[in-house]
Amino acid sequence: MEDAKRIAGARERIFASAKLLVLTGAGISAESGVPTFRGSGGLWKNFRAEDLATPEAFERDPALVWEWYGWRREVLGGLSPNPAHFALADMERRGRGFTLVTQNVDGLHALAGSVNILELHGNIWRTRCPGCGVVALERELDLSSLPYCGCGALLRPDIVWFGEALPEDILRGALMALDSADVMLVVGTSAVVEPAASMALRARASGAYVIEVNPEETPLTGAVDLSIRGMAGELLSRLL
Ligand code: BV8
Ligand code: ZN
């Protein structure tokens, strides 16, 4: 349990900020029951996901890649947001220059009521057509066979795979927010995946006070202004 003084200090900074930027990773969804990527029950462990979350894997074996996403949609389907997600949705409603950037593809921030969400890595509930470009929200996607678009092309998850560029407009929005933020909160990320991992350092370099919330140390821990050990569900409710 983190000592109350440090949390009080962080709380003061957050409520004094004119522009608060929050970056979340899989850890914020852990208490909802969503497996993280690199933790002990990690998604990557069972599926060699570095080999699956790539355009090459989809090219080589679309059925296997869709099977993996189908399984994750099943797992996610019955899960709900946790107090950490709700705390951020409350924070957004208070207005005052709040920006939420997430690496997560699980859609739980939106379910918790967050409205303006910059999804750096896409969203598992959307499909995208490489043929005609149409993007659709499909929570009930029938994956008993490969999903095709009306235009005839094979649909893919609307997710950013390794080696793929992040959506230009979303990345630009996130970079603008971090260049103008006076406080940045980094919650539940192992800070290994770029370009998200470097965002906290970039925000700090342009003057933001950076606070990390994570039960474990990460490569960011030594580089931020305040790193608080603990679970997002409990800490965000106390911080916000
Ligand atoms: C790009 C979608 C350039 C998939 C994801 C070498 C070879 C090849 C590539 C690279 C390379 N070196 C660098 C790269 C670039 C690569 C990269 O960073 N690789 C890493 C692995 C080294 N990045 C890319 O390829 C990106 N694109 O760079 O494009 C480009 C430019 C122009 C033109 C063309 C190309 C694309 C990156 C996006 C990859 N897609 N996901 C899918 O999900 O199916 S990344 C994947 O990891 C997830 O999206 C996830 O969001 C992300 C980061 O993981 P975390 O969110 O941090 O989760 P993790 O499990 O790791 O950690 C959980 C944390 O929570 C832990 O710290 C834990 O302690 C904490 N926690 C646990 N419980 C709690 C908690 N915290 C709080 N409360 C709790 N209760
Ligand atoms: Zn199409």
Tab-separated table of C-alpha atoms and ligand atoms in Angstrom:
chain	number	residue	atom	x	y	z
A	1	MET	CA	0.000	0.000	0.000
A	2	GLU	CA	1.473	3.326	-1.023
A	3	ASP	CA	1.847	5.897	1.817
A	4	ALA	CA	-0.962	8.448	1.922
A	5	LYS	CA	1.385	11.449	1.711
A	6	ARG	CA	2.596	10.536	-1.759
A	7	ILE	CA	-0.949	9.972	-2.934
A	8	ALA	CA	-2.026	13.288	-1.442
A	9	GLY	CA	0.835	14.961	-3.289
A	10	ALA	CA	-0.146	13.327	-6.568
A	11	ARG	CA	-3.808	14.245	-6.013
A	12	GLU	CA	-2.848	17.870	-5.463
A	13	ARG	CA	-0.880	17.942	-8.724
A	14	ILE	CA	-3.744	16.335	-10.643
A	15	PHE	CA	-6.382	18.742	-9.354
A	16	ALA	CA	-4.147	21.754	-9.905
A	17	SER	CA	-3.510	20.763	-13.529
A	18	ALA	CA	-5.065	22.669	-16.421
A	19	LYS	CA	-4.249	19.912	-18.929
A	20	LEU	CA	-4.292	16.347	-17.602
A	21	LEU	CA	-3.178	13.563	-19.958
A	22	VAL	CA	-3.744	9.917	-19.029
A	23	LEU	CA	-2.074	6.997	-20.843
A	24	THR	CA	-3.388	3.523	-20.017
A	25	GLY	CA	-2.174	0.012	-20.766
A	26	ALA	CA	-3.451	-3.509	-20.199
A	27	GLY	CA	-2.933	-3.209	-16.439
A	28	ILE	CA	-5.944	-0.927	-16.057
A	29	SER	CA	-8.142	-3.776	-17.351
A	30	ALA	CA	-6.455	-6.493	-15.270
A	31	GLU	CA	-8.934	-6.070	-12.386
A	32	SER	CA	-11.762	-6.551	-14.891
A	33	GLY	CA	-10.351	-10.010	-15.550
A	34	VAL	CA	-8.663	-9.171	-18.870
A	35	PRO	CA	-5.381	-11.090	-19.226
A	36	THR	CA	-2.445	-8.694	-19.636
A	37	PHE	CA	0.107	-9.284	-22.365
A	38	ARG	CA	3.361	-9.754	-20.537
A	39	GLY	CA	2.222	-10.683	-17.041
A	40	SER	CA	2.148	-14.229	-15.630
A	41	GLY	CA	-1.239	-15.182	-17.187
A	42	GLY	CA	-0.118	-13.169	-20.201
A	43	LEU	CA	-1.779	-13.406	-23.574
A	44	TRP	CA	1.538	-13.497	-25.339
A	45	LYS	CA	2.623	-16.539	-23.292
A	46	ASN	CA	0.242	-19.082	-24.760
A	47	PHE	CA	0.041	-17.787	-28.290
A	48	ARG	CA	3.546	-16.561	-29.252
A	49	ALA	CA	1.548	-13.426	-30.005
A	50	GLU	CA	4.536	-11.573	-31.462
A	51	ASP	CA	4.071	-14.116	-34.268
A	52	LEU	CA	0.307	-13.620	-34.409
A	53	ALA	CA	-0.224	-9.866	-34.020
A	54	THR	CA	1.514	-9.121	-37.342
A	55	PRO	CA	0.369	-8.556	-40.949
A	56	GLU	CA	2.649	-11.411	-42.044
A	57	ALA	CA	0.866	-13.871	-39.722
A	58	PHE	CA	-2.502	-12.715	-41.083
A	59	GLU	CA	-1.231	-13.123	-44.634
A	60	ARG	CA	0.127	-16.600	-43.872
A	61	ASP	CA	-2.754	-17.970	-41.780
A	62	PRO	CA	-5.791	-15.667	-41.443
A	63	ALA	CA	-7.879	-18.461	-39.877
A	64	LEU	CA	-5.386	-18.865	-36.997
A	65	VAL	CA	-5.199	-15.101	-36.406
A	66	TRP	CA	-8.994	-14.779	-36.485
A	67	GLU	CA	-9.208	-17.770	-34.107
A	68	TRP	CA	-6.989	-15.905	-31.628
A	69	TYR	CA	-9.055	-12.722	-31.877
A	70	GLY	CA	-12.282	-14.738	-31.676
A	71	TRP	CA	-11.053	-16.316	-28.441
A	72	ARG	CA	-10.116	-12.898	-27.011
A	73	ARG	CA	-13.512	-11.459	-27.991
A	74	GLU	CA	-15.152	-14.403	-26.177
A	75	VAL	CA	-13.060	-13.740	-23.057
A	76	LEU	CA	-13.723	-9.988	-23.174
A	77	GLY	CA	-17.430	-10.296	-24.031
A	78	GLY	CA	-18.530	-11.052	-20.494
A	79	LEU	CA	-16.189	-8.651	-18.703
A	80	SER	CA	-17.000	-5.174	-17.421
A	81	PRO	CA	-15.083	-2.025	-16.553
A	82	ASN	CA	-13.559	-1.737	-13.074
A	83	PRO	CA	-13.345	1.296	-10.705
A	84	ALA	CA	-10.208	2.520	-12.498
A	85	HIS	CA	-12.091	2.885	-15.790
A	86	PHE	CA	-15.005	4.618	-14.028
A	87	ALA	CA	-12.660	7.022	-12.214
A	88	LEU	CA	-11.260	8.166	-15.576
A	89	ALA	CA	-14.745	8.559	-17.062
A	90	ASP	CA	-15.644	10.765	-14.059
A	91	MET	CA	-12.471	12.790	-14.576
A	92	GLU	CA	-13.392	13.420	-18.205
A	93	ARG	CA	-16.845	14.661	-17.200
A	94	ARG	CA	-15.211	17.243	-14.930
A	95	GLY	CA	-13.762	18.723	-18.124
A	96	ARG	CA	-10.709	20.982	-17.821
A	97	GLY	CA	-8.368	19.795	-20.558
A	98	PHE	CA	-8.585	16.052	-19.979
A	99	THR	CA	-7.222	13.656	-22.640
A	100	LEU	CA	-7.359	9.856	-22.455
A	101	VAL	CA	-4.919	7.876	-24.601
A	102	THR	CA	-5.078	4.089	-24.419
A	103	GLN	CA	-3.010	1.220	-25.782
A	104	ASN	CA	-5.865	-1.142	-24.963
A	105	VAL	CA	-8.066	-2.682	-27.626
A	106	ASP	CA	-10.686	-4.083	-25.192
A	107	GLY	CA	-13.233	-1.240	-25.407
A	108	LEU	CA	-13.662	-1.065	-21.600
A	109	HIS	CA	-12.962	2.694	-21.355
A	110	ALA	CA	-15.960	3.384	-23.628
A	111	LEU	CA	-18.119	0.920	-21.680
A	112	ALA	CA	-17.234	2.830	-18.495
A	113	GLY	CA	-18.495	6.058	-20.077
A	114	SER	CA	-15.312	7.682	-21.377
A	115	VAL	CA	-16.177	9.570	-24.566
A	116	ASN	CA	-13.024	11.057	-26.107
A	117	ILE	CA	-10.627	8.149	-26.285
A	118	LEU	CA	-7.492	8.060	-28.414
A	119	GLU	CA	-7.089	4.342	-29.187
A	120	LEU	CA	-3.457	4.014	-30.274
A	121	HIS	CA	-3.698	0.324	-31.155
A	122	GLY	CA	-7.268	0.105	-32.465
A	123	ASN	CA	-10.214	-1.809	-31.054
A	124	ILE	CA	-10.930	-5.550	-31.022
A	125	TRP	CA	-14.682	-4.944	-31.530
A	126	ARG	CA	-14.156	-3.257	-34.905
A	127	THR	CA	-13.345	-4.848	-38.267
A	128	ARG	CA	-11.589	-3.097	-41.117
A	129	CYS	CA	-11.707	-3.953	-44.820
A	130	PRO	CA	-8.310	-3.795	-46.558
A	131	GLY	CA	-10.212	-3.647	-49.855
A	132	CYS	CA	-12.691	-0.786	-49.561
A	133	GLY	CA	-11.465	0.597	-46.224
A	134	VAL	CA	-14.817	0.374	-44.466
A	135	VAL	CA	-14.519	0.126	-40.647
A	136	ALA	CA	-17.424	-1.417	-38.727
A	137	LEU	CA	-18.232	-1.965	-35.047
A	138	GLU	CA	-19.268	-5.637	-34.871
A	139	ARG	CA	-19.752	-6.961	-31.362
A	140	GLU	CA	-21.540	-10.083	-32.692
A	141	LEU	CA	-19.126	-11.093	-35.417
A	142	ASP	CA	-19.776	-14.640	-36.687
A	143	LEU	CA	-16.330	-16.206	-36.808
A	144	SER	CA	-17.449	-19.765	-37.599
A	145	SER	CA	-15.908	-19.006	-40.986
A	146	LEU	CA	-13.594	-16.247	-42.237
A	147	PRO	CA	-15.421	-12.873	-42.331
A	148	TYR	CA	-15.640	-11.243	-45.753
A	149	CYS	CA	-16.665	-7.731	-46.697
A	150	GLY	CA	-19.472	-7.057	-49.177
A	151	CYS	CA	-16.745	-5.920	-51.564
A	152	GLY	CA	-15.323	-9.454	-51.480
A	153	ALA	CA	-12.127	-8.728	-49.495
A	154	LEU	CA	-11.256	-10.636	-46.321
A	155	LEU	CA	-11.942	-8.487	-43.239
A	156	ARG	CA	-9.262	-7.958	-40.566
A	157	PRO	CA	-9.489	-6.790	-36.961
A	158	ASP	CA	-9.247	-2.985	-36.771
A	159	ILE	CA	-6.128	-3.386	-34.659
A	160	VAL	CA	-2.570	-2.051	-35.121
A	161	TRP	CA	-0.206	-5.006	-35.468
A	162	PHE	CA	3.538	-5.021	-34.875
A	163	GLY	CA	5.333	-3.336	-37.724
A	164	GLU	CA	2.226	-1.339	-38.656
A	165	ALA	CA	1.955	2.407	-38.302
A	166	LEU	CA	-0.432	3.796	-35.726
A	167	PRO	CA	-3.426	5.724	-37.119
A	168	GLU	CA	-1.947	9.074	-38.171
A	169	ASP	CA	-4.719	11.306	-36.773
A	170	ILE	CA	-4.821	9.492	-33.423
A	171	LEU	CA	-1.042	9.569	-33.015
A	172	ARG	CA	-1.009	13.271	-33.863
A	173	GLY	CA	-3.745	13.922	-31.278
A	174	ALA	CA	-1.782	12.044	-28.624
A	175	LEU	CA	1.473	13.859	-29.416
A	176	MET	CA	-0.245	17.252	-29.303
A	177	ALA	CA	-1.807	16.357	-25.935
A	178	LEU	CA	1.515	15.261	-24.458
A	179	ASP	CA	3.315	18.355	-25.665
A	180	SER	CA	0.816	20.593	-23.861
A	181	ALA	CA	0.021	18.501	-20.762
A	182	ASP	CA	1.094	19.870	-17.389
A	183	VAL	CA	0.365	16.566	-15.637
A	184	MET	CA	0.514	13.057	-17.152
A	185	LEU	CA	-0.732	9.906	-15.441
A	186	VAL	CA	0.650	6.597	-16.817
A	187	VAL	CA	-1.440	3.644	-15.630
A	188	GLY	CA	-0.838	-0.085	-16.061
A	189	THR	CA	1.700	-0.279	-18.847
A	190	SER	CA	4.969	-2.207	-18.978
A	191	ALA	CA	6.297	0.562	-21.243
A	192	VAL	CA	7.942	-1.729	-23.799
A	193	VAL	CA	5.816	-1.123	-26.898
A	194	GLU	CA	6.740	1.923	-28.988
A	195	PRO	CA	5.742	4.611	-29.711
A	196	ALA	CA	3.493	4.583	-26.600
A	197	ALA	CA	6.375	3.670	-24.286
A	198	SER	CA	8.253	6.902	-24.998
A	199	MET	CA	5.266	9.203	-24.585
A	200	ALA	CA	5.809	9.740	-20.862
A	201	LEU	CA	9.426	10.769	-21.415
A	202	ARG	CA	8.387	13.101	-24.196
A	203	ALA	CA	5.696	14.701	-22.021
A	204	ARG	CA	8.216	15.161	-19.213
A	205	ALA	CA	10.728	16.716	-21.608
A	206	SER	CA	8.111	19.334	-22.494
A	207	GLY	CA	7.404	20.139	-18.874
A	208	ALA	CA	4.734	17.718	-17.670
A	209	TYR	CA	4.803	16.298	-14.131
A	210	VAL	CA	4.584	12.544	-14.765
A	211	ILE	CA	3.005	10.108	-12.312
A	212	GLU	CA	3.132	6.316	-12.833
A	213	VAL	CA	0.637	3.868	-11.271
A	214	ASN	CA	1.719	0.222	-11.432
A	215	PRO	CA	2.082	-2.637	-8.909
A	216	GLU	CA	5.503	-3.340	-10.426
A	217	GLU	CA	8.508	-1.270	-11.482
A	218	THR	CA	8.809	-0.577	-15.207
A	219	PRO	CA	11.483	1.002	-17.435
A	220	LEU	CA	9.668	4.298	-16.768
A	221	THR	CA	9.829	4.072	-12.968
A	222	GLY	CA	13.219	5.737	-12.624
A	223	ALA	CA	12.401	8.423	-15.164
A	224	VAL	CA	9.065	9.782	-13.903
A	225	ASP	CA	8.448	12.383	-11.175
A	226	LEU	CA	6.390	10.076	-8.957
A	227	SER	CA	5.901	6.327	-9.270
A	228	ILE	CA	3.190	4.835	-7.051
A	229	ARG	CA	3.182	1.056	-6.440
A	230	GLY	CA	-0.354	-0.267	-6.408
A	231	MET	CA	-3.401	-1.469	-8.323
A	232	ALA	CA	-5.195	0.942	-10.657
A	233	GLY	CA	-8.660	0.105	-9.292
A	234	GLU	CA	-7.829	1.243	-5.774
A	235	LEU	CA	-5.328	3.991	-6.570
A	236	LEU	CA	-7.262	5.826	-9.287
A	237	SER	CA	-10.338	5.979	-7.062
A	238	ARG	CA	-8.136	7.631	-4.406
A	239	LEU	CA	-6.220	9.837	-6.842
A	240	LEU	CA	-9.154	11.164	-8.831
B	1	BV8	C1	5.420	0.868	-35.255
B	1	BV8	C2	-2.295	-4.985	-30.848
B	1	BV8	C3	6.467	1.791	-37.130
B	1	BV8	C4	-2.176	-6.422	-30.986
B	1	BV8	C5	-0.267	-4.156	-29.970
B	1	BV8	C6	11.845	-4.797	-33.338
B	1	BV8	C7	11.188	-5.571	-34.274
B	1	BV8	C8	9.915	-5.234	-34.748
B	1	BV8	C9	9.280	-4.084	-34.263
B	1	BV8	C10	9.940	-3.326	-33.321
B	1	BV8	C11	11.193	-3.660	-32.852
B	1	BV8	N1	11.561	-2.733	-31.933
B	1	BV8	C12	10.585	-1.821	-31.809
B	1	BV8	C13	9.596	-2.147	-32.651
B	1	BV8	C14	8.400	-1.404	-32.828
B	1	BV8	C15	7.245	-2.182	-32.194
B	1	BV8	C16	7.547	-2.427	-30.736
B	1	BV8	O1	7.466	-1.521	-29.925
B	1	BV8	N2	7.906	-3.692	-30.396
B	1	BV8	C17	8.227	-3.984	-28.999
B	1	BV8	C18	7.680	-5.375	-28.628
B	1	BV8	C19	9.739	-3.913	-28.835
B	1	BV8	N3	6.112	-1.296	-32.324
B	1	BV8	C20	5.351	-1.387	-33.425
B	1	BV8	O2	5.522	-2.204	-34.297
B	1	BV8	C21	4.286	-0.324	-33.538
B	1	BV8	N4	4.342	0.237	-34.842
B	1	BV8	O3	6.386	1.082	-34.565
B	1	BV8	O4	5.311	1.242	-36.550
B	1	BV8	C22	6.032	2.215	-38.460
B	1	BV8	C23	5.989	3.575	-38.766
B	1	BV8	C24	5.616	3.967	-40.017
B	1	BV8	C25	5.245	3.017	-40.993
B	1	BV8	C26	5.269	1.653	-40.677
B	1	BV8	C27	5.662	1.239	-39.399
B	1	BV8	C28	2.923	-0.973	-33.353
B	1	BV8	C29	2.743	-1.321	-31.897
B	1	BV8	C30	1.331	-1.854	-31.695
B	1	BV8	C31	1.414	-3.328	-31.498
B	1	BV8	N5	0.081	-3.795	-31.174
B	1	BV8	N6	-1.462	-4.635	-29.751
B	1	BV8	C32	-3.233	-7.034	-30.114
B	1	BV8	O5	-3.515	-6.517	-29.009
B	1	BV8	O6	-3.747	-8.063	-30.559
B	1	BV8	S1	0.780	-3.987	-28.666
B	1	BV8	C33	0.207	-4.763	-27.256
B	1	BV8	O7	1.143	-4.380	-26.223
B	1	BV8	C34	-1.126	-4.276	-26.695
B	1	BV8	O8	-1.813	-3.417	-27.569
B	1	BV8	C35	-0.765	-3.517	-25.434
B	1	BV8	O9	-1.522	-2.397	-25.308
B	1	BV8	C36	0.633	-3.184	-25.694
B	1	BV8	C37	1.457	-2.746	-24.547
B	1	BV8	O10	1.325	-3.686	-23.492
B	1	BV8	P1	0.826	-3.095	-22.075
B	1	BV8	O11	-0.454	-2.383	-22.306
B	1	BV8	O12	1.920	-2.333	-21.435
B	1	BV8	O13	0.506	-4.417	-21.281
B	1	BV8	P2	1.552	-5.404	-20.593
B	1	BV8	O14	0.857	-6.708	-20.399
B	1	BV8	O15	2.843	-5.366	-21.354
B	1	BV8	O16	1.839	-4.751	-19.167
B	1	BV8	C38	0.793	-4.694	-18.226
B	1	BV8	C39	1.267	-3.780	-17.114
B	1	BV8	O17	0.183	-3.605	-16.193
B	1	BV8	C40	2.417	-4.354	-16.322
B	1	BV8	O18	3.385	-3.334	-16.114
B	1	BV8	C41	1.787	-4.762	-14.978
B	1	BV8	O19	2.673	-4.571	-13.890
B	1	BV8	C42	0.663	-3.763	-14.891
B	1	BV8	N7	-0.477	-4.200	-14.063
B	1	BV8	C43	-0.920	-5.459	-13.843
B	1	BV8	N8	-2.018	-5.407	-13.040
B	1	BV8	C44	-2.270	-4.100	-12.767
B	1	BV8	C45	-1.295	-3.323	-13.422
B	1	BV8	N9	-1.274	-1.976	-13.342
B	1	BV8	C46	-2.228	-1.390	-12.603
B	1	BV8	N10	-3.208	-2.059	-11.935
B	1	BV8	C47	-3.252	-3.413	-12.007
B	1	BV8	N11	-4.215	-4.070	-11.346
B	2	ZN	ZN	-14.654	-4.017	-48.430
